[in-house]
PDB file of C-alpha atoms and ligand atoms in Angstrom:
ATOM      1  CA  MET A 467      -0.005  -0.018  -0.013  1.00 90.00           C
ATOM      2  CA  GLN A 468       1.275   3.477  -0.929  1.00 94.00           C
ATOM      3  CA  TYR A 469       0.528   6.444   1.397  1.00 96.00           C
ATOM      4  CA  ILE A 470       0.480  10.258   1.238  1.00 97.00           C
ATOM      5  CA  GLU A 471      -0.706  13.014   3.586  1.00 98.00           C
ATOM      6  CA  VAL A 472      -3.160  15.514   2.151  1.00 98.00           C
ATOM      7  CA  PHE A 473      -4.631  18.829   3.294  1.00 98.00           C
ATOM      8  CA  ALA A 474      -7.810  20.551   2.055  1.00 98.00           C
ATOM      9  CA  PRO A 475      -8.762  24.017   3.243  1.00 97.00           C
ATOM     10  CA  GLY A 476     -11.842  25.434   4.881  1.00 96.00           C
ATOM     11  CA  THR A 477     -14.079  27.472   2.621  1.00 97.00           C
ATOM     12  CA  VAL A 478     -16.821  30.099   2.793  1.00 96.00           C
ATOM     13  CA  ALA A 479     -19.774  29.428   0.536  1.00 96.00           C
ATOM     14  CA  ASN A 480     -22.319  31.837  -0.978  1.00 97.00           C
ATOM     15  CA  LEU A 481     -20.273  35.078  -0.404  1.00 97.00           C
ATOM     16  CA  GLY A 482     -23.567  36.819   0.298  1.00 97.00           C
ATOM     17  CA  CYS A 483     -25.460  36.967  -2.998  1.00 98.00           C
ATOM     18  CA  GLY A 484     -23.929  33.869  -4.615  1.00 97.00           C
ATOM     19  CA  PHE A 485     -26.163  31.218  -2.923  1.00 96.00           C
ATOM     20  CA  ASP A 486     -24.915  27.801  -4.046  1.00 94.00           C
ATOM     21  CA  VAL A 487     -22.770  29.322  -6.863  1.00 96.00           C
ATOM     22  CA  MET A 488     -19.790  31.094  -5.203  1.00 97.00           C
ATOM     23  CA  GLY A 489     -17.188  30.263  -2.588  1.00 97.00           C
ATOM     24  CA  LEU A 490     -13.671  31.076  -1.485  1.00 96.00           C
ATOM     25  CA  THR A 491     -10.757  29.340   0.202  1.00 96.00           C
ATOM     26  CA  LEU A 492      -9.451  30.134   3.679  1.00 94.00           C
ATOM     27  CA  ASP A 493      -5.794  29.956   4.601  1.00 88.00           C
ATOM     28  CA  GLY A 494      -4.687  28.256   7.781  1.00 85.00           C
ATOM     29  CA  VAL A 495      -7.720  26.086   8.565  1.00 92.00           C
ATOM     30  CA  GLY A 496      -8.593  22.742   7.066  1.00 96.00           C
ATOM     31  CA  ASP A 497      -8.627  18.932   7.160  1.00 97.00           C
ATOM     32  CA  ARG A 498      -5.480  16.798   7.113  1.00 98.00           C
ATOM     33  CA  MET A 499      -5.546  13.091   6.414  1.00 98.00           C
ATOM     34  CA  ARG A 500      -3.299  10.154   5.611  1.00 98.00           C
ATOM     35  CA  ILE A 501      -4.451   8.269   2.569  1.00 98.00           C
ATOM     36  CA  GLY A 502      -3.316   4.872   1.238  1.00 97.00           C
ATOM     37  CA  VAL A 503      -4.308   2.984  -1.878  1.00 97.00           C
ATOM     38  CA  GLU A 504      -3.673  -0.543  -3.025  1.00 96.00           C
ATOM     39  CA  PRO A 505      -4.665  -1.250  -6.656  1.00 94.00           C
ATOM     40  CA  GLY A 506      -6.020  -4.730  -7.269  1.00 94.00           C
ATOM     41  CA  ALA A 507      -7.542  -5.096  -3.787  1.00 94.00           C
ATOM     42  CA  ASP A 508     -10.989  -3.900  -2.652  1.00 93.00           C
ATOM     43  CA  GLY A 509     -12.688  -1.911   0.085  1.00 94.00           C
ATOM     44  CA  LEU A 510     -12.668   1.402   1.961  1.00 96.00           C
ATOM     45  CA  ALA A 511     -11.573   1.915   5.594  1.00 96.00           C
ATOM     46  CA  ILE A 512     -11.813   5.218   7.457  1.00 96.00           C
ATOM     47  CA  SER A 513     -10.391   5.880  10.884  1.00 95.00           C
ATOM     48  CA  ASN A 514     -10.561   9.112  12.889  1.00 94.00           C
ATOM     49  CA  ARG A 515      -7.629  10.395  14.979  1.00 94.00           C
ATOM     50  CA  SER A 516      -8.695  14.079  14.801  1.00 92.00           C
ATOM     51  CA  GLY A 517     -10.292  14.239  18.263  1.00 90.00           C
ATOM     52  CA  LYS A 518     -13.489  15.576  16.626  1.00 88.00           C
ATOM     53  CA  GLU A 519     -16.678  13.565  16.863  1.00 86.00           C
ATOM     54  CA  LEU A 520     -17.621  12.030  13.503  1.00 86.00           C
ATOM     55  CA  PRO A 521     -20.383   9.576  12.517  1.00 85.00           C
ATOM     56  CA  ALA A 522     -19.716   6.134  13.932  1.00 83.00           C
ATOM     57  CA  ARG A 523     -20.958   4.313  10.782  1.00 89.00           C
ATOM     58  CA  MET A 524     -18.689   4.691   7.760  1.00 88.00           C
ATOM     59  CA  GLU A 525     -21.743   5.027   5.437  1.00 89.00           C
ATOM     60  CA  ASP A 526     -22.610   8.244   7.272  1.00 90.00           C
ATOM     61  CA  ASN A 527     -19.217   9.858   6.696  1.00 93.00           C
ATOM     62  CA  VAL A 528     -19.180  12.249   3.710  1.00 94.00           C
ATOM     63  CA  ILE A 529     -15.898  10.658   2.531  1.00 96.00           C
ATOM     64  CA  THR A 530     -17.683   7.406   1.696  1.00 97.00           C
ATOM     65  CA  PRO A 531     -20.008   8.526  -1.099  1.00 96.00           C
ATOM     66  CA  ALA A 532     -17.313  10.831  -2.538  1.00 96.00           C
ATOM     67  CA  VAL A 533     -14.633   8.098  -2.738  1.00 97.00           C
ATOM     68  CA  MET A 534     -17.144   5.437  -3.860  1.00 97.00           C
ATOM     69  CA  ALA A 535     -18.312   7.670  -6.754  1.00 96.00           C
ATOM     70  CA  MET A 536     -14.690   8.120  -7.747  1.00 97.00           C
ATOM     71  CA  LEU A 537     -13.831   4.421  -7.613  1.00 97.00           C
ATOM     72  CA  GLU A 538     -16.906   3.542  -9.596  1.00 97.00           C
ATOM     73  CA  ALA A 539     -15.846   5.977 -12.345  1.00 97.00           C
ATOM     74  CA  TYR A 540     -12.317   4.581 -12.164  1.00 97.00           C
ATOM     75  CA  GLY A 541     -13.688   1.141 -12.873  1.00 96.00           C
ATOM     76  CA  ARG A 542     -10.875  -0.998 -11.494  1.00 96.00           C
ATOM     77  CA  PRO A 543     -10.517  -2.521  -8.018  1.00 96.00           C
ATOM     78  CA  VAL A 544      -8.639  -0.340  -5.471  1.00 97.00           C
ATOM     79  CA  ARG A 545      -8.427  -0.577  -1.712  1.00 97.00           C
ATOM     80  CA  VAL A 546      -8.471   2.833   0.018  1.00 98.00           C
ATOM     81  CA  GLU A 547      -7.490   3.487   3.639  1.00 97.00           C
ATOM     82  CA  ILE A 548      -7.983   6.933   5.180  1.00 97.00           C
ATOM     83  CA  THR A 549      -6.926   8.209   8.578  1.00 97.00           C
ATOM     84  CA  ILE A 550      -8.308  11.631   9.507  1.00 97.00           C
ATOM     85  CA  LEU A 551      -5.627  13.491  11.430  1.00 97.00           C
ATOM     86  CA  GLU A 552      -7.020  17.046  11.724  1.00 96.00           C
ATOM     87  CA  LYS A 553     -10.629  18.117  11.151  1.00 94.00           C
ATOM     88  CA  ILE A 554     -12.508  21.392  10.994  1.00 92.00           C
ATOM     89  CA  ALA A 555     -15.259  21.333  13.657  1.00 87.00           C
ATOM     90  CA  PRO A 556     -18.334  19.708  12.067  1.00 85.00           C
ATOM     91  CA  GLY A 557     -21.303  22.046  11.638  1.00 79.00           C
ATOM     92  CA  SER A 558     -19.119  25.141  11.665  1.00 80.00           C
ATOM     93  CA  GLY A 559     -20.260  26.601   8.355  1.00 82.00           C
ATOM     94  CA  ILE A 560     -16.736  26.856   6.966  1.00 91.00           C
ATOM     95  CA  GLY A 561     -16.902  23.781   4.804  1.00 92.00           C
ATOM     96  CA  SER A 562     -16.067  21.035   7.272  1.00 91.00           C
ATOM     97  CA  SER A 563     -17.662  18.249   5.232  1.00 91.00           C
ATOM     98  CA  ALA A 564     -16.323  19.707   1.946  1.00 95.00           C
ATOM     99  CA  ALA A 565     -12.751  19.715   3.308  1.00 97.00           C
ATOM    100  CA  SER A 566     -13.072  16.009   4.177  1.00 97.00           C
ATOM    101  CA  SER A 567     -14.433  14.870   0.825  1.00 97.00           C
ATOM    102  CA  ALA A 568     -12.112  17.202  -1.126  1.00 98.00           C
ATOM    103  CA  ALA A 569      -9.024  15.926   0.683  1.00 98.00           C
ATOM    104  CA  ALA A 570     -10.084  12.286   0.226  1.00 98.00           C
ATOM    105  CA  VAL A 571     -10.788  12.416  -3.525  1.00 98.00           C
ATOM    106  CA  TYR A 572      -7.741  14.614  -4.166  1.00 98.00           C
ATOM    107  CA  GLY A 573      -5.448  12.230  -2.328  1.00 98.00           C
ATOM    108  CA  VAL A 574      -6.833   9.069  -3.973  1.00 98.00           C
ATOM    109  CA  ASN A 575      -6.541  10.730  -7.387  1.00 98.00           C
ATOM    110  CA  GLU A 576      -2.867  11.597  -6.731  1.00 98.00           C
ATOM    111  CA  LEU A 577      -2.099   8.038  -5.648  1.00 97.00           C
ATOM    112  CA  LEU A 578      -3.754   6.575  -8.731  1.00 97.00           C
ATOM    113  CA  GLY A 579      -1.640   8.760 -11.023  1.00 97.00           C
ATOM    114  CA  ARG A 580      -4.230  11.560 -11.589  1.00 98.00           C
ATOM    115  CA  PRO A 581      -6.799   9.801 -13.802  1.00 98.00           C
ATOM    116  CA  PHE A 582      -9.325  12.657 -13.169  1.00 98.00           C
ATOM    117  CA  PRO A 583      -9.066  16.428 -13.706  1.00 97.00           C
ATOM    118  CA  GLY A 584      -9.986  18.877 -10.901  1.00 96.00           C
ATOM    119  CA  GLU A 585     -13.568  19.443 -12.109  1.00 95.00           C
ATOM    120  CA  ARG A 586     -14.295  15.734 -11.922  1.00 97.00           C
ATOM    121  CA  LEU A 587     -12.917  15.646  -8.386  1.00 97.00           C
ATOM    122  CA  VAL A 588     -15.378  18.421  -7.476  1.00 97.00           C
ATOM    123  CA  GLU A 589     -18.240  16.289  -8.866  1.00 96.00           C
ATOM    124  CA  PHE A 590     -17.149  13.283  -6.744  1.00 97.00           C
ATOM    125  CA  ALA A 591     -16.761  15.468  -3.648  1.00 96.00           C
ATOM    126  CA  MET A 592     -20.246  16.881  -4.182  1.00 95.00           C
ATOM    127  CA  MET A 593     -21.635  13.382  -3.381  1.00 94.00           C
ATOM    128  CA  GLY A 594     -20.530  13.984   0.195  1.00 90.00           C
ATOM    129  CA  GLU A 595     -22.512  17.274   0.295  1.00 86.00           C
ATOM    130  CA  ALA A 596     -25.555  15.434  -1.028  1.00 84.00           C
ATOM    131  CA  LEU A 597     -25.308  13.022   1.939  1.00 84.00           C
ATOM    132  CA  ILE A 598     -25.663  15.775   4.524  1.00 76.00           C
ATOM    133  CA  GLY A 599     -27.708  18.483   2.843  1.00 68.00           C
ATOM    134  CA  GLY A 600     -29.758  16.496   0.382  1.00 66.00           C
ATOM    135  CA  THR A 601     -28.675  18.785  -2.476  1.00 74.00           C
ATOM    136  CA  PRO A 602     -25.276  18.294  -4.109  1.00 82.00           C
ATOM    137  CA  HIS A 603     -23.935  21.846  -4.183  1.00 87.00           C
ATOM    138  CA  ALA A 604     -20.322  22.717  -5.127  1.00 95.00           C
ATOM    139  CA  ASP A 605     -19.771  26.125  -3.529  1.00 95.00           C
ATOM    140  CA  ASN A 606     -17.684  24.589  -0.723  1.00 95.00           C
ATOM    141  CA  VAL A 607     -16.165  21.569  -2.488  1.00 97.00           C
ATOM    142  CA  GLY A 608     -15.263  23.660  -5.551  1.00 97.00           C
ATOM    143  CA  PRO A 609     -12.881  25.974  -3.675  1.00 97.00           C
ATOM    144  CA  ALA A 610     -11.763  23.174  -1.328  1.00 98.00           C
ATOM    145  CA  VAL A 611     -10.503  21.162  -4.288  1.00 98.00           C
ATOM    146  CA  LEU A 612      -9.404  23.909  -6.683  1.00 97.00           C
ATOM    147  CA  GLY A 613      -8.529  26.824  -4.350  1.00 96.00           C
ATOM    148  CA  GLY A 614      -9.166  30.545  -4.723  1.00 95.00           C
ATOM    149  CA  VAL A 615     -12.520  32.139  -5.469  1.00 97.00           C
ATOM    150  CA  VAL A 616     -14.824  29.896  -7.446  1.00 97.00           C
ATOM    151  CA  LEU A 617     -17.968  30.550  -9.455  1.00 97.00           C
ATOM    152  CA  ILE A 618     -20.207  27.628 -10.381  1.00 97.00           C
ATOM    153  CA  ARG A 619     -21.596  28.971 -13.641  1.00 97.00           C
ATOM    154  CA  GLY A 620     -23.825  25.949 -14.027  1.00 95.00           C
ATOM    155  CA  TYR A 621     -24.568  22.554 -12.480  1.00 93.00           C
ATOM    156  CA  GLU A 622     -25.887  20.619 -15.494  1.00 91.00           C
ATOM    157  CA  PRO A 623     -23.261  20.096 -16.671  1.00 92.00           C
ATOM    158  CA  LEU A 624     -20.958  21.332 -13.943  1.00 94.00           C
ATOM    159  CA  ASP A 625     -19.177  24.450 -15.249  1.00 96.00           C
ATOM    160  CA  ILE A 626     -16.712  25.987 -12.770  1.00 96.00           C
ATOM    161  CA  VAL A 627     -14.748  29.244 -13.200  1.00 96.00           C
ATOM    162  CA  ARG A 628     -11.782  30.124 -10.932  1.00 95.00           C
ATOM    163  CA  LEU A 629     -11.491  33.824 -10.300  1.00 95.00           C
ATOM    164  CA  PRO A 630      -8.303  35.541  -9.140  1.00 90.00           C
ATOM    165  CA  VAL A 631      -7.859  36.391  -5.440  1.00 92.00           C
ATOM    166  CA  PRO A 632      -6.740  40.012  -4.860  1.00 91.00           C
ATOM    167  CA  ASP A 633      -3.258  40.191  -3.263  1.00 89.00           C
ATOM    168  CA  ASP A 634      -4.262  41.802   0.032  1.00 89.00           C
ATOM    169  CA  PHE A 635      -7.461  40.139   0.928  1.00 94.00           C
ATOM    170  CA  PHE A 636      -8.131  38.947   4.486  1.00 96.00           C
ATOM    171  CA  TYR A 637     -10.913  37.180   6.270  1.00 96.00           C
ATOM    172  CA  ALA A 638     -12.311  37.075   9.786  1.00 96.00           C
ATOM    173  CA  VAL A 639     -14.547  34.129  10.631  1.00 95.00           C
ATOM    174  CA  VAL A 640     -16.291  33.492  13.898  1.00 95.00           C
ATOM    175  CA  HIS A 641     -17.988  30.194  14.696  1.00 93.00           C
ATOM    176  CA  PRO A 642     -20.446  30.740  17.551  1.00 95.00           C
ATOM    177  CA  ASP A 643     -21.279  27.781  19.727  1.00 93.00           C
ATOM    178  CA  ILE A 644     -24.803  27.334  18.365  1.00 92.00           C
ATOM    179  CA  VAL A 645     -26.108  24.609  16.077  1.00 87.00           C
ATOM    180  CA  VAL A 646     -27.720  25.324  12.760  1.00 87.00           C
ATOM    181  CA  SER A 647     -27.944  22.350  10.388  1.00 84.00           C
ATOM    182  CA  THR A 648     -27.546  22.919   6.688  1.00 82.00           C
ATOM    183  CA  LYS A 649     -30.824  21.092   6.171  1.00 83.00           C
ATOM    184  CA  GLU A 650     -32.699  23.371   8.543  1.00 89.00           C
ATOM    185  CA  ALA A 651     -31.046  26.464   7.047  1.00 91.00           C
ATOM    186  CA  ARG A 652     -32.103  25.376   3.550  1.00 90.00           C
ATOM    187  CA  GLU A 653     -35.686  24.665   4.628  1.00 92.00           C
ATOM    188  CA  VAL A 654     -36.295  28.323   5.651  1.00 95.00           C
ATOM    189  CA  LEU A 655     -35.415  29.620   2.143  1.00 96.00           C
ATOM    190  CA  PRO A 656     -38.152  30.921  -0.152  1.00 95.00           C
ATOM    191  CA  ARG A 657     -39.209  28.695  -3.047  1.00 95.00           C
ATOM    192  CA  GLU A 658     -40.029  31.739  -5.168  1.00 97.00           C
ATOM    193  CA  ILE A 659     -38.247  35.097  -5.405  1.00 97.00           C
ATOM    194  CA  PRO A 660     -40.002  38.330  -6.362  1.00 98.00           C
ATOM    195  CA  LEU A 661     -38.674  39.816  -9.592  1.00 98.00           C
ATOM    196  CA  HIS A 662     -37.433  42.926  -7.810  1.00 98.00           C
ATOM    197  CA  ASP A 663     -35.277  40.835  -5.453  1.00 98.00           C
ATOM    198  CA  ALA A 664     -34.039  38.661  -8.317  1.00 98.00           C
ATOM    199  CA  VAL A 665     -32.911  41.766 -10.190  1.00 98.00           C
ATOM    200  CA  THR A 666     -31.031  42.973  -7.099  1.00 98.00           C
ATOM    201  CA  GLN A 667     -29.453  39.574  -6.558  1.00 98.00           C
ATOM    202  CA  TRP A 668     -28.171  38.966 -10.099  1.00 98.00           C
ATOM    203  CA  GLY A 669     -26.874  42.543 -10.261  1.00 98.00           C
ATOM    204  CA  ASN A 670     -24.860  41.801  -7.129  1.00 98.00           C
ATOM    205  CA  VAL A 671     -23.589  38.409  -8.375  1.00 98.00           C
ATOM    206  CA  GLY A 672     -22.435  40.086 -11.583  1.00 98.00           C
ATOM    207  CA  GLY A 673     -20.806  42.847  -9.511  1.00 98.00           C
ATOM    208  CA  LEU A 674     -19.012  40.317  -7.326  1.00 97.00           C
ATOM    209  CA  VAL A 675     -17.618  38.398 -10.280  1.00 97.00           C
ATOM    210  CA  ALA A 676     -16.544  41.655 -11.942  1.00 98.00           C
ATOM    211  CA  GLY A 677     -15.015  42.836  -8.675  1.00 97.00           C
ATOM    212  CA  PHE A 678     -12.822  39.662  -8.465  1.00 96.00           C
ATOM    213  CA  ALA A 679     -11.976  39.776 -12.175  1.00 96.00           C
ATOM    214  CA  LEU A 680     -10.959  43.439 -11.970  1.00 96.00           C
ATOM    215  CA  GLY A 681      -9.369  43.232  -8.486  1.00 94.00           C
ATOM    216  CA  ASP A 682     -11.719  45.995  -7.414  1.00 95.00           C
ATOM    217  CA  MET A 683     -12.090  45.633  -3.618  1.00 94.00           C
ATOM    218  CA  ALA A 684     -14.759  48.305  -3.250  1.00 95.00           C
ATOM    219  CA  LEU A 685     -16.926  46.646  -5.917  1.00 97.00           C
ATOM    220  CA  ILE A 686     -16.468  43.264  -4.178  1.00 96.00           C
ATOM    221  CA  GLY A 687     -17.540  44.827  -0.898  1.00 96.00           C
ATOM    222  CA  ARG A 688     -20.669  46.551  -2.132  1.00 96.00           C
ATOM    223  CA  SER A 689     -21.770  43.521  -4.201  1.00 97.00           C
ATOM    224  CA  MET A 690     -21.509  41.015  -1.319  1.00 96.00           C
ATOM    225  CA  HIS A 691     -25.090  41.770  -0.452  1.00 95.00           C
ATOM    226  CA  ASP A 692     -27.842  39.155  -0.241  1.00 98.00           C
ATOM    227  CA  VAL A 693     -31.626  39.715  -0.411  1.00 98.00           C
ATOM    228  CA  VAL A 694     -32.526  36.014  -0.689  1.00 98.00           C
ATOM    229  CA  ALA A 695     -30.870  33.833   1.996  1.00 98.00           C
ATOM    230  CA  GLU A 696     -29.515  36.286   4.564  1.00 98.00           C
ATOM    231  CA  PRO A 697     -32.960  37.777   5.520  1.00 97.00           C
ATOM    232  CA  CYS A 698     -34.329  34.211   6.188  1.00 97.00           C
ATOM    233  CA  ARG A 699     -31.276  32.872   7.966  1.00 97.00           C
ATOM    234  CA  LYS A 700     -30.054  35.752  10.115  1.00 97.00           C
ATOM    235  CA  GLY A 701     -32.668  34.936  12.734  1.00 96.00           C
ATOM    236  CA  PHE A 702     -30.625  31.855  13.625  1.00 96.00           C
ATOM    237  CA  ILE A 703     -27.757  34.152  14.733  1.00 96.00           C
ATOM    238  CA  PRO A 704     -28.401  36.249  17.857  1.00 96.00           C
ATOM    239  CA  GLY A 705     -27.865  40.003  17.368  1.00 97.00           C
ATOM    240  CA  TYR A 706     -26.898  39.569  13.741  1.00 97.00           C
ATOM    241  CA  ASP A 707     -27.961  43.058  12.469  1.00 97.00           C
ATOM    242  CA  ARG A 708     -26.256  44.907  15.346  1.00 97.00           C
ATOM    243  CA  LEU A 709     -23.041  42.904  14.796  1.00 97.00           C
ATOM    244  CA  LYS A 710     -23.073  43.606  11.074  1.00 97.00           C
ATOM    245  CA  GLY A 711     -23.358  47.346  11.741  1.00 97.00           C
ATOM    246  CA  GLU A 712     -20.361  47.174  14.123  1.00 96.00           C
ATOM    247  CA  VAL A 713     -18.233  45.109  11.799  1.00 97.00           C
ATOM    248  CA  LEU A 714     -18.858  47.382   8.821  1.00 96.00           C
ATOM    249  CA  SER A 715     -18.045  50.458  10.893  1.00 96.00           C
ATOM    250  CA  GLU A 716     -14.779  48.743  11.907  1.00 94.00           C
ATOM    251  CA  GLY A 717     -13.707  48.870   8.243  1.00 94.00           C
ATOM    252  CA  ALA A 718     -14.861  45.516   6.821  1.00 97.00           C
ATOM    253  CA  LEU A 719     -15.582  45.440   3.075  1.00 96.00           C
ATOM    254  CA  ALA A 720     -18.529  43.134   3.794  1.00 97.00           C
ATOM    255  CA  MET A 721     -19.952  40.756   6.351  1.00 98.00           C
ATOM    256  CA  ASN A 722     -22.362  37.880   5.838  1.00 98.00           C
ATOM    257  CA  ILE A 723     -23.273  34.376   6.950  1.00 97.00           C
ATOM    258  CA  ALA A 724     -20.656  31.750   5.979  1.00 96.00           C
ATOM    259  CA  GLY A 725     -22.523  29.169   3.952  1.00 93.00           C
ATOM    260  CA  SER A 726     -25.551  28.043   5.851  1.00 91.00           C
ATOM    261  CA  GLY A 727     -24.069  29.325   9.138  1.00 92.00           C
ATOM    262  CA  PRO A 728     -23.860  29.591  12.030  1.00 93.00           C
ATOM    263  CA  SER A 729     -20.368  30.991  11.255  1.00 94.00           C
ATOM    264  CA  ILE A 730     -20.156  34.593  10.098  1.00 96.00           C
ATOM    265  CA  PHE A 731     -17.394  35.921   7.846  1.00 97.00           C
ATOM    266  CA  ALA A 732     -16.104  39.379   7.082  1.00 97.00           C
ATOM    267  CA  LEU A 733     -13.559  40.486   4.491  1.00 97.00           C
ATOM    268  CA  ALA A 734     -11.022  43.268   4.728  1.00 96.00           C
ATOM    269  CA  ALA A 735      -8.207  44.730   2.659  1.00 94.00           C
ATOM    270  CA  ASP A 736      -5.932  44.925   5.667  1.00 93.00           C
ATOM    271  CA  LYS A 737      -4.699  42.138   8.022  1.00 94.00           C
ATOM    272  CA  ALA A 738      -4.927  44.256  11.210  1.00 95.00           C
ATOM    273  CA  VAL A 739      -8.557  45.189  10.346  1.00 95.00           C
ATOM    274  CA  SER A 740      -9.477  41.511   9.854  1.00 95.00           C
ATOM    275  CA  GLU A 741      -7.979  40.665  13.264  1.00 94.00           C
ATOM    276  CA  ARG A 742      -9.797  43.514  14.952  1.00 95.00           C
ATOM    277  CA  ILE A 743     -13.053  42.404  13.362  1.00 96.00           C
ATOM    278  CA  ALA A 744     -12.579  38.795  14.518  1.00 95.00           C
ATOM    279  CA  GLU A 745     -12.162  40.080  18.080  1.00 94.00           C
ATOM    280  CA  ARG A 746     -15.197  42.327  17.798  1.00 95.00           C
ATOM    281  CA  MET A 747     -17.277  39.366  16.563  1.00 96.00           C
ATOM    282  CA  GLN A 748     -16.031  37.214  19.401  1.00 96.00           C
ATOM    283  CA  GLY A 749     -16.845  39.974  21.913  1.00 96.00           C
ATOM    284  CA  HIS A 750     -20.359  40.207  20.480  1.00 97.00           C
ATOM    285  CA  PHE A 751     -21.053  36.498  21.194  1.00 97.00           C
ATOM    286  CA  ALA A 752     -19.241  36.637  24.565  1.00 96.00           C
ATOM    287  CA  ARG A 753     -21.623  39.416  25.682  1.00 96.00           C
ATOM    288  CA  LEU A 754     -24.521  37.158  24.756  1.00 97.00           C
ATOM    289  CA  GLY A 755     -22.987  34.274  26.782  1.00 97.00           C
ATOM    290  CA  ILE A 756     -22.162  32.330  23.638  1.00 97.00           C
ATOM    291  CA  GLY A 757     -18.680  30.881  23.269  1.00 95.00           C
ATOM    292  CA  CYS A 758     -17.044  30.843  19.831  1.00 93.00           C
ATOM    293  CA  LYS A 759     -13.963  29.981  17.851  1.00 91.00           C
ATOM    294  CA  MET A 760     -12.406  32.649  15.686  1.00 92.00           C
ATOM    295  CA  TYR A 761     -10.186  32.492  12.693  1.00 91.00           C
ATOM    296  CA  ALA A 762      -8.446  35.331  10.762  1.00 92.00           C
ATOM    297  CA  GLY A 763      -6.093  35.001   7.837  1.00 92.00           C
ATOM    298  CA  ARG A 764      -5.576  35.541   4.200  1.00 93.00           C
ATOM    299  CA  VAL A 765      -8.013  34.451   1.474  1.00 93.00           C
ATOM    300  CA  SER A 766      -6.019  31.697  -0.180  1.00 89.00           C
ATOM    301  CA  ASN A 767      -5.388  30.654  -3.763  1.00 92.00           C
ATOM    302  CA  ARG A 768      -4.515  27.078  -2.776  1.00 94.00           C
ATOM    303  CA  GLY A 769      -6.896  24.195  -2.659  1.00 97.00           C
ATOM    304  CA  ALA A 770      -6.312  20.549  -1.746  1.00 98.00           C
ATOM    305  CA  ARG A 771      -2.666  19.523  -1.757  1.00 98.00           C
ATOM    306  CA  ILE A 772      -0.106  16.968  -0.609  1.00 98.00           C
ATOM    307  CA  VAL A 773       1.678  17.969   2.585  1.00 96.00           C
ATOM    308  CA  GLU A 774       4.771  16.596   4.321  1.00 82.00           C
ATOM    309  CA  SER A 775       3.958  14.031   6.991  1.00 67.00           C
TER     310      SER A 775
HETATM  311  N1  HSE B 612     -24.703  26.999  -0.346  1.00 85.40           N
HETATM  312  C1  HSE B 612     -24.971  26.165   0.755  1.00 85.40           C
HETATM  313  C2  HSE B 612     -26.073  26.803   1.603  1.00 85.40           C
HETATM  314  C3  HSE B 612     -23.719  26.008   1.619  1.00 85.40           C
HETATM  315  O1  HSE B 612     -26.056  28.002   1.818  1.00 85.40           O
HETATM  316  O2  HSE B 612     -27.007  26.067   1.979  1.00 85.40           O
HETATM  317  C4  HSE B 612     -23.983  25.118   2.787  1.00 85.40           C
HETATM  318  O3  HSE B 612     -22.868  24.337   3.013  1.00 85.40           O
END
């Protein structure tokens, strides 16, 4: 059996207006796992040494459907062994499940001699998202596999565009100690959108994409605005509107819910500002008696990769 160690980063999905179609990659937080393959043999084994609680049954782990979809497409017998060494806290809203399935399919593909291009790996990793959310979306697995800012132009067929990350682009993410399942957060969304809101939303998605393509931070900031999901989901997060006002007055380009929450992210053109914002977010939840984890760093261009063991 041949082994490698692989890392896949945490991600922020939606970026405000881009529900299910945009995401970006975080530096400094992610999943690390040891992966082994043995061509000619059969079976998948997953063990967890991360210290984080994961589903006891292998069928309930997002890695299983992602790797099984890949092996089925590969069409030849392979035994895969995965040991999870570090894990983003499940349910955090910064792409915990995506990081697991992205790292797994990336690592197996490397060990098999890269039979699949990056876009196919995203499709396999999406099977893990389908297991937990019911809908196979790619706005976390896309950036987790490919890195950078990602637009999913279409799902049928999958059409992914990587956008450049501005040089000085920093994030603050706070994960409050409250539970909001992706399933629950999707159920509160409207099934129909008034035309006026749709016009606002697609104007902003266009503005966001143009902002990244042009490296125009101010355009990115004012486009990261959401009239569809944020109004329905912010009620899950205590004091959301007040916090948003504070974070924007602290100099953030934008603040919104990270994916389906409960994490919140803000973006800034300055590292010191992103760190101040992370502390302000943490203070907000502390005042409400809610513990939280905070992360601050650079928006990254790098997706899943092999790391030194
Ligand atoms: N785009 C998804 C959502 C991300 O907002 O439901 C959840 O992981």
